[in-house]
PDB file of C-alpha atoms and ligand atoms in Angstrom:
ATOM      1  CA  UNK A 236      26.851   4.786  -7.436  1.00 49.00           C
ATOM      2  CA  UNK A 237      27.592   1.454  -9.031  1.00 59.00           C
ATOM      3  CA  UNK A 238      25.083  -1.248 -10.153  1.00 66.00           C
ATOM      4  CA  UNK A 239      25.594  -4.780  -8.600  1.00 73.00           C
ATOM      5  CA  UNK A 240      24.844  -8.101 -10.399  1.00 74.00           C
ATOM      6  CA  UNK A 241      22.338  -8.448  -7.179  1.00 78.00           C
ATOM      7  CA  UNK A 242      20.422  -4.866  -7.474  1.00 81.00           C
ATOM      8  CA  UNK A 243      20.323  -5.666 -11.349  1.00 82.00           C
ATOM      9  CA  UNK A 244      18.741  -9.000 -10.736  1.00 82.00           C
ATOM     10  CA  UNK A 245      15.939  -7.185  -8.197  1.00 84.00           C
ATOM     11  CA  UNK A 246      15.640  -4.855 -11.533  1.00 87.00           C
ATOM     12  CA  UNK A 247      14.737  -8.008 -14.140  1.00 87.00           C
ATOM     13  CA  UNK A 248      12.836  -9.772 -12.144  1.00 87.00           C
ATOM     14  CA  UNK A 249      10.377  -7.212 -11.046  1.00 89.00           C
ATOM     15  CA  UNK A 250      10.144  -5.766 -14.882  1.00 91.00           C
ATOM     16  CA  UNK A 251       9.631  -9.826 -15.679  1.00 89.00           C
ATOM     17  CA  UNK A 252       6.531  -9.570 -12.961  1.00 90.00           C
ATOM     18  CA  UNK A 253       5.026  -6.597 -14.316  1.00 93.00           C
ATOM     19  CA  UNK A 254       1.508  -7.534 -16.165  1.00 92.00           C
ATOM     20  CA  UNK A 255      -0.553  -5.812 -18.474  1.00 91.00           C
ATOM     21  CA  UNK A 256      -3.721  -5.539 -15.835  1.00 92.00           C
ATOM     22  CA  UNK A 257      -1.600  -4.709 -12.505  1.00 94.00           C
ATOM     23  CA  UNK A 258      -3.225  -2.513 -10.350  1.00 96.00           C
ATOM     24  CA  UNK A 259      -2.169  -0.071  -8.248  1.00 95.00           C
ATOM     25  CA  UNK A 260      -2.074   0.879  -4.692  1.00 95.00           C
ATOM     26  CA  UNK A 261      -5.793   2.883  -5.008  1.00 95.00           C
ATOM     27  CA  UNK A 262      -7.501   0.485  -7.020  1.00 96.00           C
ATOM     28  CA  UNK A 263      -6.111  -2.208  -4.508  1.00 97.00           C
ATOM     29  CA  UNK A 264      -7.469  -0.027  -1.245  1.00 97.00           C
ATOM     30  CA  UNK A 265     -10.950  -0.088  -2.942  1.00 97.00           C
ATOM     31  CA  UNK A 266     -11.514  -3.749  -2.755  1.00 97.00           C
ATOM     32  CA  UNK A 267      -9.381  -4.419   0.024  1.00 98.00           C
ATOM     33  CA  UNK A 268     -12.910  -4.887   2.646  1.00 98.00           C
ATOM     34  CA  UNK A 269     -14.216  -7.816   0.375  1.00 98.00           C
ATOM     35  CA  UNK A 270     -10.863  -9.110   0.216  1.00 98.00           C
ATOM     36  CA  UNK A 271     -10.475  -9.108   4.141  1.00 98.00           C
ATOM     37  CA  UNK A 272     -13.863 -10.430   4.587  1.00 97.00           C
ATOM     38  CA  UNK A 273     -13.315 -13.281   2.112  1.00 97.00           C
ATOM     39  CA  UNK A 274      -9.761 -14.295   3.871  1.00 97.00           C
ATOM     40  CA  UNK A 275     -11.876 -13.759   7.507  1.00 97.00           C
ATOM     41  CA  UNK A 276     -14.604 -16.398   6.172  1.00 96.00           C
ATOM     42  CA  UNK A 277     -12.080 -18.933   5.350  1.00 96.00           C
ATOM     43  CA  UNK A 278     -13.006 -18.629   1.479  1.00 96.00           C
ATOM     44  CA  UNK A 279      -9.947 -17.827  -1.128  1.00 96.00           C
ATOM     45  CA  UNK A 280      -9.574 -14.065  -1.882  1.00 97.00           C
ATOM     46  CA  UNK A 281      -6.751 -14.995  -4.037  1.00 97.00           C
ATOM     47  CA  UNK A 282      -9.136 -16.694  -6.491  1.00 97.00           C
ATOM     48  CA  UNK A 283     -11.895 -14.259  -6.342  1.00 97.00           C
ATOM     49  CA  UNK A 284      -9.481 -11.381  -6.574  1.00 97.00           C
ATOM     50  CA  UNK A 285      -6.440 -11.993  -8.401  1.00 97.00           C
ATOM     51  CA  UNK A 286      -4.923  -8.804  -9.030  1.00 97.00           C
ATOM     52  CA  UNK A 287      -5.681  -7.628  -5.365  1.00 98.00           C
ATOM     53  CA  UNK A 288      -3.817 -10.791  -4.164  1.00 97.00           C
ATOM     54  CA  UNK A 289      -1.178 -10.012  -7.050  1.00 95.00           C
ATOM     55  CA  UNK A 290      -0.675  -6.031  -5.811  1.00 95.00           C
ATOM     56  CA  UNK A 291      -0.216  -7.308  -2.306  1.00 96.00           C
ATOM     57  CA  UNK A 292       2.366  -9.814  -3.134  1.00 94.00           C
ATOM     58  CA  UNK A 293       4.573  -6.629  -5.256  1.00 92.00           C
ATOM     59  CA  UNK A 294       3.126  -4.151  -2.920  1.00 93.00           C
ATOM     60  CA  UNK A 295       5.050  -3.773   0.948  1.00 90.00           C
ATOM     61  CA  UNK A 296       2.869  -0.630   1.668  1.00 91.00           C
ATOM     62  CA  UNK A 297      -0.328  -2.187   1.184  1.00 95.00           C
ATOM     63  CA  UNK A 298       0.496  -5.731   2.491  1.00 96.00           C
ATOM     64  CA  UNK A 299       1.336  -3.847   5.745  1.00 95.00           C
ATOM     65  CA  UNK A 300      -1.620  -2.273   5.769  1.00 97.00           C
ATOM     66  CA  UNK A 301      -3.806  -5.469   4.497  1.00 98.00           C
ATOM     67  CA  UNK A 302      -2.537  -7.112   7.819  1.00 98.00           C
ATOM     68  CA  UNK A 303      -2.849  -4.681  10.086  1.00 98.00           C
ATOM     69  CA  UNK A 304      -6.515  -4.868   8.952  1.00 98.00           C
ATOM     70  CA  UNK A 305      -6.917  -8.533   9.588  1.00 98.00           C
ATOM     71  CA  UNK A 306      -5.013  -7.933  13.014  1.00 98.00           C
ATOM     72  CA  UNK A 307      -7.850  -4.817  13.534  1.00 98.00           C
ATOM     73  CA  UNK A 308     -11.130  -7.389  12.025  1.00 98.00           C
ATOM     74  CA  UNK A 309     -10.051  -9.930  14.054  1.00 97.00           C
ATOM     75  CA  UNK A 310     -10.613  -8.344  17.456  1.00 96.00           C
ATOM     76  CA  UNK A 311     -13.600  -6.893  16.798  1.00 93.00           C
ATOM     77  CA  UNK A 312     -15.251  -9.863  15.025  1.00 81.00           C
ATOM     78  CA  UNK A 313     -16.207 -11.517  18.356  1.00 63.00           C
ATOM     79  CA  UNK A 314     -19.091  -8.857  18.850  1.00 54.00           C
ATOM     80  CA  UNK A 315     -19.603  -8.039  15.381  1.00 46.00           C
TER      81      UNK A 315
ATOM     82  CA  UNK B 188     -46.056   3.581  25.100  1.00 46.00           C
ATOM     83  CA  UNK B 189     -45.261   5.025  21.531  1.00 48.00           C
ATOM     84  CA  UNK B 190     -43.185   7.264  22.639  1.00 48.00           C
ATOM     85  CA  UNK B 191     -41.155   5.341  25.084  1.00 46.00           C
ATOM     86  CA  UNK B 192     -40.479   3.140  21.621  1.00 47.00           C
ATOM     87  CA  UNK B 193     -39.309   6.104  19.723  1.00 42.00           C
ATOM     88  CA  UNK B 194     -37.097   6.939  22.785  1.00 44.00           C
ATOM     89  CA  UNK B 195     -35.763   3.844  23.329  1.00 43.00           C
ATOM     90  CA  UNK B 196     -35.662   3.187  19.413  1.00 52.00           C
ATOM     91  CA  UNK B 197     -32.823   6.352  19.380  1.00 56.00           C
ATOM     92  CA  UNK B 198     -30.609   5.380  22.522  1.00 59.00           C
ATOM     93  CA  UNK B 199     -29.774   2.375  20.111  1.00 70.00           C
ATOM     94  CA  UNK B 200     -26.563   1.053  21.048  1.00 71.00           C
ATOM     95  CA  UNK B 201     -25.993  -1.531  18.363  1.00 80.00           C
ATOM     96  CA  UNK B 202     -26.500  -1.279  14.600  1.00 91.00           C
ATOM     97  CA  UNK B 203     -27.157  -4.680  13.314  1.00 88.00           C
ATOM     98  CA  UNK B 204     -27.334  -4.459   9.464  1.00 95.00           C
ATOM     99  CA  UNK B 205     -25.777  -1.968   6.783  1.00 97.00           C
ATOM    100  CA  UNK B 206     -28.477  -0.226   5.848  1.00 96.00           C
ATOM    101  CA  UNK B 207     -29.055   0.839  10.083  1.00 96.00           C
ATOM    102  CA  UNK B 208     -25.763   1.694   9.672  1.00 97.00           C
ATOM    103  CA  UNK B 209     -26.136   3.972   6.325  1.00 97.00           C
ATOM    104  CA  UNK B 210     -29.146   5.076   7.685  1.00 96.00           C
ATOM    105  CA  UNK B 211     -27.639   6.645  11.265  1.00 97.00           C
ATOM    106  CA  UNK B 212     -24.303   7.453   9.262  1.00 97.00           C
ATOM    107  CA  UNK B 213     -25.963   9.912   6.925  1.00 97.00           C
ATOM    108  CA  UNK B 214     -27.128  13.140   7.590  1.00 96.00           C
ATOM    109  CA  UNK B 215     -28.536  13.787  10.068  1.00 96.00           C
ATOM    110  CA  UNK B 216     -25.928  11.617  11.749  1.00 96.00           C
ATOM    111  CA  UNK B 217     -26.882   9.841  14.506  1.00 96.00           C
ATOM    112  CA  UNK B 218     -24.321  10.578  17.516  1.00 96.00           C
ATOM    113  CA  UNK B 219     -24.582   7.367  19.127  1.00 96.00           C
ATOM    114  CA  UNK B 220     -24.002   5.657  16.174  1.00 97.00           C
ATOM    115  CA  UNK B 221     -20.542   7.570  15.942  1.00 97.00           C
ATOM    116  CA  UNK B 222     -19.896   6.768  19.277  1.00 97.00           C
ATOM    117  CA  UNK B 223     -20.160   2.616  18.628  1.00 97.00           C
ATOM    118  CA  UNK B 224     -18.232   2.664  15.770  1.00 97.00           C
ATOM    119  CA  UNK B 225     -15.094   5.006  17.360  1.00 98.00           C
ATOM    120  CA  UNK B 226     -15.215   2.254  19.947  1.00 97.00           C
ATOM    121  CA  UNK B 227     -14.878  -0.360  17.836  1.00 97.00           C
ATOM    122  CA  UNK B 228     -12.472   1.148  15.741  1.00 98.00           C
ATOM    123  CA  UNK B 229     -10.374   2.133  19.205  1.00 98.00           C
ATOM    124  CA  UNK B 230     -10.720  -2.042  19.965  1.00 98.00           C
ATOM    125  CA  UNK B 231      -9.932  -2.959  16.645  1.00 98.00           C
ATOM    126  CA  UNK B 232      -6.709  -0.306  16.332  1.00 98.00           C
ATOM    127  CA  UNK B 233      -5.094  -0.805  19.672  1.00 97.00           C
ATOM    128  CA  UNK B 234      -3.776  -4.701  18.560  1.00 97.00           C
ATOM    129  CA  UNK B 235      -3.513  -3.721  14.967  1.00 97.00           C
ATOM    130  CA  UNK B 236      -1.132  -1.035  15.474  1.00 97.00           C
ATOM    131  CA  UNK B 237       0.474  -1.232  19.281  1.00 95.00           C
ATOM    132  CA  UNK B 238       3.861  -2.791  17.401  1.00 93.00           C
ATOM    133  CA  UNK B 239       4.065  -0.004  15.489  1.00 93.00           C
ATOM    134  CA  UNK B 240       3.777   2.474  18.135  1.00 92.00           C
ATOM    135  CA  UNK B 241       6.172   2.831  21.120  1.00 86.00           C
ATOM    136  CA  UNK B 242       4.458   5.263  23.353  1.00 87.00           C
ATOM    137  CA  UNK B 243       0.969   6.633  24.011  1.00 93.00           C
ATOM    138  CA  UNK B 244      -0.729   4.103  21.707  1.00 95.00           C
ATOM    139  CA  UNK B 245      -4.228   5.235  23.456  1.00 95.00           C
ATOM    140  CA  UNK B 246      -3.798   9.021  22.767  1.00 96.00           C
ATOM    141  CA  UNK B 247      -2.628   8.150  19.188  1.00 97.00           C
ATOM    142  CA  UNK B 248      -5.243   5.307  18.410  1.00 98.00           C
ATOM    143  CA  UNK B 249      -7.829   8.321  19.461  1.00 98.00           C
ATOM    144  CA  UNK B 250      -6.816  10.528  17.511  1.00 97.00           C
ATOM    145  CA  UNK B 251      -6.464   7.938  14.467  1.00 98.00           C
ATOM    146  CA  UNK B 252      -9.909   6.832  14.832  1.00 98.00           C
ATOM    147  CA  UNK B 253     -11.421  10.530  15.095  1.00 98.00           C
ATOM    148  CA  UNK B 254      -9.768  11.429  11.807  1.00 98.00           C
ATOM    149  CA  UNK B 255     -11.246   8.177  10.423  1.00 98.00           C
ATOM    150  CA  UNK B 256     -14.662   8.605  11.691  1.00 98.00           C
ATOM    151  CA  UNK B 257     -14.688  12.249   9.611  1.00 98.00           C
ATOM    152  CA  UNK B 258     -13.461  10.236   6.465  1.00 98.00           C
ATOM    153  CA  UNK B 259     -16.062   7.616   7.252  1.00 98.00           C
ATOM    154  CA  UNK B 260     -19.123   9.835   7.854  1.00 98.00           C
ATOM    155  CA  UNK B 261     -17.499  12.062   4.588  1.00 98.00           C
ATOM    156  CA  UNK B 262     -17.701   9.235   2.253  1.00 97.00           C
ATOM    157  CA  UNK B 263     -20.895   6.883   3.417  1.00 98.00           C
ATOM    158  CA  UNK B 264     -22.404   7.680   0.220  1.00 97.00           C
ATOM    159  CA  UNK B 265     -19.908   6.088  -1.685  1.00 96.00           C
ATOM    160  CA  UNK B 266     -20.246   2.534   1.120  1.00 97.00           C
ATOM    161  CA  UNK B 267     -21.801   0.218  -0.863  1.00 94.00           C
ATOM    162  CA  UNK B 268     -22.077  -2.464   0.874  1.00 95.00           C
ATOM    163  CA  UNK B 269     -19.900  -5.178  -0.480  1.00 95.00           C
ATOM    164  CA  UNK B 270     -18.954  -5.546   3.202  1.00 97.00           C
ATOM    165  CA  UNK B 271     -20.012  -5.166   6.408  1.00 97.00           C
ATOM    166  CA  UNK B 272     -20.001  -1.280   7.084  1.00 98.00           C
ATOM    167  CA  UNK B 273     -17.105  -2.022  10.321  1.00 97.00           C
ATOM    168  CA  UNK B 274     -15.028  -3.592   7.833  1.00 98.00           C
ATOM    169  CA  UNK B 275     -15.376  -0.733   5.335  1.00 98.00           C
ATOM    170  CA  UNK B 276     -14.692   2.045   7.959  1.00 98.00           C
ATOM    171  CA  UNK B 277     -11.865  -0.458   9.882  1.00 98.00           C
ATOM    172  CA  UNK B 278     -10.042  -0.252   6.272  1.00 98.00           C
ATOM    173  CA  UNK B 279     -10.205   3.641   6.517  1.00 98.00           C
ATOM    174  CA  UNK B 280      -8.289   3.967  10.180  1.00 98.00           C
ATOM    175  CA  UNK B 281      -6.333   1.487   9.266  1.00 98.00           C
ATOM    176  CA  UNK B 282      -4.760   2.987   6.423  1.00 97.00           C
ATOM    177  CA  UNK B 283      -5.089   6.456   8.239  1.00 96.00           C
ATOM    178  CA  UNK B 284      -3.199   4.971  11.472  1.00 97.00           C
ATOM    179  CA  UNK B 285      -0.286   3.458   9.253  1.00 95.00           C
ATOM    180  CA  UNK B 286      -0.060   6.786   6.670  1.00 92.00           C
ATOM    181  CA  UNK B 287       0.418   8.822  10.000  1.00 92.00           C
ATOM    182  CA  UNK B 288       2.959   6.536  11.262  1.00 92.00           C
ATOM    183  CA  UNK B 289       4.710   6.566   7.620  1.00 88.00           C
ATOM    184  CA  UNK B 290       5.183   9.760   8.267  1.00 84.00           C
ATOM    185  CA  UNK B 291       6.602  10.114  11.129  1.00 84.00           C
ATOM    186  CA  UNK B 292       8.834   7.748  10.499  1.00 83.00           C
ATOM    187  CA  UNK B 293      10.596   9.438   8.000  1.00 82.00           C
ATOM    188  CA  UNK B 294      10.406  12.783   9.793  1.00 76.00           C
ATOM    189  CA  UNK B 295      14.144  12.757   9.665  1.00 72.00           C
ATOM    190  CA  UNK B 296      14.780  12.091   6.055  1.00 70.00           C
ATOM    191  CA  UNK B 297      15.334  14.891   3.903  1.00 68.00           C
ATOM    192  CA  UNK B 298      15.847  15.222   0.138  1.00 59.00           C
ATOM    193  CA  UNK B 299      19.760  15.257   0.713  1.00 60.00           C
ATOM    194  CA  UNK B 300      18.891  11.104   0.869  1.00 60.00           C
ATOM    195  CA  UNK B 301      18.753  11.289  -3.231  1.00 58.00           C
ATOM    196  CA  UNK B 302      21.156  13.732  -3.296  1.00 51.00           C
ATOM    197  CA  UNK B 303      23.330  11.595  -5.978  1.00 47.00           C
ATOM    198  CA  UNK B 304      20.632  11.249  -8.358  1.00 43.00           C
ATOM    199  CA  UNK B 305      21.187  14.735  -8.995  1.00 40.00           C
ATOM    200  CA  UNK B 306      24.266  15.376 -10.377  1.00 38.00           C
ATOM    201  CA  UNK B 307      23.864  14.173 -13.868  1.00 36.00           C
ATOM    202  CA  UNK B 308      21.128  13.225 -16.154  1.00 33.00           C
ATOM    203  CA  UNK B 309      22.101   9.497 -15.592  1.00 35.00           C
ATOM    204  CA  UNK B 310      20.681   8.333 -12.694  1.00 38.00           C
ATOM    205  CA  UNK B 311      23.286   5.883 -11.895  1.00 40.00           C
ATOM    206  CA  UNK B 312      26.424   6.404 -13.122  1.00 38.00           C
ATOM    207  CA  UNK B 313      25.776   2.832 -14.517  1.00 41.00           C
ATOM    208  CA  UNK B 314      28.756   0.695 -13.701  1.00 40.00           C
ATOM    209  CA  UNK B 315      28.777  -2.766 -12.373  1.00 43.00           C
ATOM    210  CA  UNK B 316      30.836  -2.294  -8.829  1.00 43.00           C
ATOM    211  CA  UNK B 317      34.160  -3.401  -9.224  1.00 41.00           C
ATOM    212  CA  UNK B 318      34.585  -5.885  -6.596  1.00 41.00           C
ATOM    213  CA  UNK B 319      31.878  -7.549  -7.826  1.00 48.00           C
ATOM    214  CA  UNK B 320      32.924  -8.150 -10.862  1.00 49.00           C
ATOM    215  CA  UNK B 321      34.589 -11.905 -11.141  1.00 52.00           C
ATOM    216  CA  UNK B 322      38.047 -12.106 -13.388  1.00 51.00           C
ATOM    217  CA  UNK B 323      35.989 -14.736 -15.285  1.00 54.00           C
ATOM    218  CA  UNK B 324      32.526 -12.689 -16.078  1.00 55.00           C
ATOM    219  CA  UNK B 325      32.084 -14.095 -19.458  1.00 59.00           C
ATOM    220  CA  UNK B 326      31.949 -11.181 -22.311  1.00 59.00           C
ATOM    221  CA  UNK B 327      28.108 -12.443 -22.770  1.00 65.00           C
ATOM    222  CA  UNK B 328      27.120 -11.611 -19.401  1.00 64.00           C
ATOM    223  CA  UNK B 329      28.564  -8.341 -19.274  1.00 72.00           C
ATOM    224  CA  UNK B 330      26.917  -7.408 -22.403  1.00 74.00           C
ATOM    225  CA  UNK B 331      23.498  -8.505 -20.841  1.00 73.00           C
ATOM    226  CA  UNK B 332      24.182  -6.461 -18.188  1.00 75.00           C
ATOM    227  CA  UNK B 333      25.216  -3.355 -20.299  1.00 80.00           C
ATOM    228  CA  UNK B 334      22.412  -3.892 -22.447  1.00 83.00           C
ATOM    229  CA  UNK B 335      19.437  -3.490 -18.846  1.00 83.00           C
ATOM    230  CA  UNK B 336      22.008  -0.516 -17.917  1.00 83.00           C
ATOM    231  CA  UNK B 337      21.556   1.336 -21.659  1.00 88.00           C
ATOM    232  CA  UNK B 338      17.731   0.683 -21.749  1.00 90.00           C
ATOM    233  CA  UNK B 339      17.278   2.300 -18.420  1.00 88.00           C
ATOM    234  CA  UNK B 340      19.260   5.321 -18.844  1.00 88.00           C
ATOM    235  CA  UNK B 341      17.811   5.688 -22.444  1.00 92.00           C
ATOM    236  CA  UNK B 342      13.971   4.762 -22.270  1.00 93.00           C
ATOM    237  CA  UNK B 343      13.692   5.792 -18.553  1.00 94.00           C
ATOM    238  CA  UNK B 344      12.411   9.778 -17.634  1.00 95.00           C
ATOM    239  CA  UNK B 345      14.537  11.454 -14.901  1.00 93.00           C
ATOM    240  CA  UNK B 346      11.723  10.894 -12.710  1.00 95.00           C
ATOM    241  CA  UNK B 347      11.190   6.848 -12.974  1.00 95.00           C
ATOM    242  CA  UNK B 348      15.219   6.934 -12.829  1.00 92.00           C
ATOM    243  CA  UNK B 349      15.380   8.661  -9.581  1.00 92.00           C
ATOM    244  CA  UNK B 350      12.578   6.359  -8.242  1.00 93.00           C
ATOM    245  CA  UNK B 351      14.122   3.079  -9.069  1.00 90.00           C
ATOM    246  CA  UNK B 352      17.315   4.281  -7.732  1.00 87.00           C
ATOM    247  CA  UNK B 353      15.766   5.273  -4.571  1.00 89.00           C
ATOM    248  CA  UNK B 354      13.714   2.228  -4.415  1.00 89.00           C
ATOM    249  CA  UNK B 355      16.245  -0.770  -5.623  1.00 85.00           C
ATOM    250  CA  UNK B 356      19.594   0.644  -5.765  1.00 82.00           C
ATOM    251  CA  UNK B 357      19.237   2.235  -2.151  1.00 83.00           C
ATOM    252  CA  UNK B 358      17.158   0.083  -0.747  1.00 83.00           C
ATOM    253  CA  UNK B 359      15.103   3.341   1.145  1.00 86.00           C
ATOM    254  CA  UNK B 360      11.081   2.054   1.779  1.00 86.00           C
ATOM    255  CA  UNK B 361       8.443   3.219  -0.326  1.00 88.00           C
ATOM    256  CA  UNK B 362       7.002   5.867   1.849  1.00 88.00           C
ATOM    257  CA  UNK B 363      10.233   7.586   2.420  1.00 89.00           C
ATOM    258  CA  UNK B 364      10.628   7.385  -1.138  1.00 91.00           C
ATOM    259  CA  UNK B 365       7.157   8.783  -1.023  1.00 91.00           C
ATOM    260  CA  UNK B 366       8.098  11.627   0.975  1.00 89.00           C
ATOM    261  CA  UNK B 367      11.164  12.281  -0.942  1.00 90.00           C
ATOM    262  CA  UNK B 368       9.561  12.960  -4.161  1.00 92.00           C
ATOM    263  CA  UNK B 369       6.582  14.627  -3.295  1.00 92.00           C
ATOM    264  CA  UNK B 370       4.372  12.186  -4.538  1.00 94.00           C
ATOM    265  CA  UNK B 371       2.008  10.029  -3.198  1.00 93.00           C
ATOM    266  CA  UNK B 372       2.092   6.045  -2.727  1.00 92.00           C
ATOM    267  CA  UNK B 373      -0.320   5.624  -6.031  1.00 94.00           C
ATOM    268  CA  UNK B 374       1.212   7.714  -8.121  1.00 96.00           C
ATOM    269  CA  UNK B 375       4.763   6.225  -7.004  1.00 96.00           C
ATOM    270  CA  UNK B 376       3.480   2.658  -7.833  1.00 95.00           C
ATOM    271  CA  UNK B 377       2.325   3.823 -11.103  1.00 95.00           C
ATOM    272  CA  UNK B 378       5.563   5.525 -11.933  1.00 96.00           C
ATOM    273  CA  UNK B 379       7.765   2.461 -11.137  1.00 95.00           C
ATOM    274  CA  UNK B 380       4.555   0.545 -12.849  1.00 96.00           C
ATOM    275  CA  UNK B 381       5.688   1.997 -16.328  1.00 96.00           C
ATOM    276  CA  UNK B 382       9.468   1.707 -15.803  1.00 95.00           C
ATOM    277  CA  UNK B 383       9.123  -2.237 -15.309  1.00 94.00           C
ATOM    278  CA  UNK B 384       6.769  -2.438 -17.875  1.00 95.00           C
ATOM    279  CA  UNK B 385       9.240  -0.328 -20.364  1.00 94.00           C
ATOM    280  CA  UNK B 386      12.131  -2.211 -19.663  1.00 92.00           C
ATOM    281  CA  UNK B 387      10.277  -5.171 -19.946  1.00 92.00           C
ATOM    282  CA  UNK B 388       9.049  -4.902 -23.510  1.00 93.00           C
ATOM    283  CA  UNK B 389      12.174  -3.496 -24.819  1.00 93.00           C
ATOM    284  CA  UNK B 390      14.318  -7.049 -22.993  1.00 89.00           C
ATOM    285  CA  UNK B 391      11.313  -9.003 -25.700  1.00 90.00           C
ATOM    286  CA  UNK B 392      12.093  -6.396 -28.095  1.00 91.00           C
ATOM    287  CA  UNK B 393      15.755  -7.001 -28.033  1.00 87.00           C
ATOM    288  CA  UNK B 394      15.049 -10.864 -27.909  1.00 86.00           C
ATOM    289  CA  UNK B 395      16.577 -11.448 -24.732  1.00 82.00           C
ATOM    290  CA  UNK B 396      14.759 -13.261 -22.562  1.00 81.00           C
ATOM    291  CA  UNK B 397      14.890 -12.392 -18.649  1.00 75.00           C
ATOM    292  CA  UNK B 398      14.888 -16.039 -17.567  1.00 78.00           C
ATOM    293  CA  UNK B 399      17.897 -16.930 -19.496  1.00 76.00           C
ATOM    294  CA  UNK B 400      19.416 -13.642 -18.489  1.00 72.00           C
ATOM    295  CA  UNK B 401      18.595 -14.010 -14.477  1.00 73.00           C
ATOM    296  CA  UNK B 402      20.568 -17.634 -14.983  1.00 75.00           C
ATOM    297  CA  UNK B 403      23.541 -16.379 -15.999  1.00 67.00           C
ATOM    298  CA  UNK B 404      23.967 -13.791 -13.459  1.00 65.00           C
TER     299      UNK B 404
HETATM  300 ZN1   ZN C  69       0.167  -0.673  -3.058  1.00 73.93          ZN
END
């Protein structure tokens, strides 16, 4: 198995993202209603949240999941 | 008169506020209340996952939001109300729907995937590939690169080796990898959590700064 200059660039740069207060993919799922209901009511989640918006952006798992929720709020909101 | 109220007070078919909600949620439950929500979890799962799913989307959207529905009703005491309750219990299927999916998905893939890994102690047999290598790599870069290849196989365990190789050198997704190791996504995030951060300090430690390295490569 050999190491490309590409894979090894993938490597730096996500060590260079990781942060003292990341959060992982639980801590993430526990706020992720507020954060849908704040991106749903136009306001910015990103600001209020930070490291939810920050997990999303490393995290493919829970980004999938974050907009398959706002896929699921948004066709229910109508009677809500 | 009183008791037509009370009557008509339990066929309620729409909970307005949380605490109605909490309140027909918790033991006893209320059925009917159960039966709104597993509609509107149904209406809200049928859109949110029909890409995902090829073939009997109802059947499996059913199924998805009765398994939710015992996770909801399981875990009301813990709602508290920092959103409306069908968000909340919405964020449960969801993530139930798409874990069930994971998994199927990688039905197929079995722990011969990471087979390599295996062989020896170093993950990768850390070399940068050959045709990749220019004539003209300056001596700097390749000691920048040996440098990221000796920190991983040296402050790295087995286990945050095997990861990152499944993860970045292979390319497999994170739930296969997920499956692979017998882990779970958390723990998996927390794993490859450390191994950035470790590599990370030691680059500062070594006074090499990823920026400048990134450039030259
Ligand atoms: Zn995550």
């Amino acid at each position: 198995m050999e190491l490309t200059p590409d894979i090894l660039k993938k490597l730096i740069k996500s060590a260079q993202m990781a942060t003292d207060q990341e959060i992982g993919c639980e801590e993430c799922f526990d706020e992720l209603h507020e954060f849908a209901e704040l991106e749903l009511a136009g306001k910015s989640p990103a600001e209020a949240k930070p490291l939810v918006q920050d997990h999303l952006d490393k995290c493919g798992s829970c980004r999938e999941e974050y907009q398959a929720l706002l896929e699921a709020l948004r066709n229910i909101e109508n009677d809500n | 008169m009183i008791n037509w109220f009370k009557r008509r007070r339990n066929k309620k078919t729409s909970y307005d506020t949380n605490e109605e909600w909490v309140e027909a949620l918790s033991p006893p439950v209320d059925e009917q209340a159960v039966e709104v929500l597993r509609k509107k979890l149904i209406q809200g799962l049928k859109p949110a996952l029909h890409k995902y799913v090829d073939r009997e989307l109802d059947q499996f959207v059913e199924d998805v939001a009765q398994d939710a529905l015992l996770k909801v009703l399981d875990n009301i005491d813990t709602f508290r109300g920092e959103s409306k309750l069908t968000t909340w219990a919405m964020k449960i299927a969801v993530r139930e729907g798409l874990t069930e999916l994971r998994l199927k998905r990688y039905d197929d893939i079995s722990i011969e995937d990471l087979k390599p890994n295996d062989e020896s102690r170093e993950v990768f047999s850390l070399s940068v590939a050959s045709n990749e290598t220019s004539p003209d790599r300056s001596l700097h870069e390749s000691q920048l690169i040996d440098k990221v290849m000796q920190i991983i196989n040296e402050e790295l365990t087995d286990k945050q080796k095997k990861a990152i190789n499944a993860l970045m050198i292979q390319g497999l997704p994170m739930p296969a990898v997920v499956k692979l190791m017998h882990t779970n996504r958390n723990a998996l995030y927390k794993l490859v959590y450390d191994a950035r951060m470790k590599i990370k300090t030691k680059l500062e430690l070594e006074g090499i700064d990823p920026e400048k390295m990134l450039n030259k490569l």
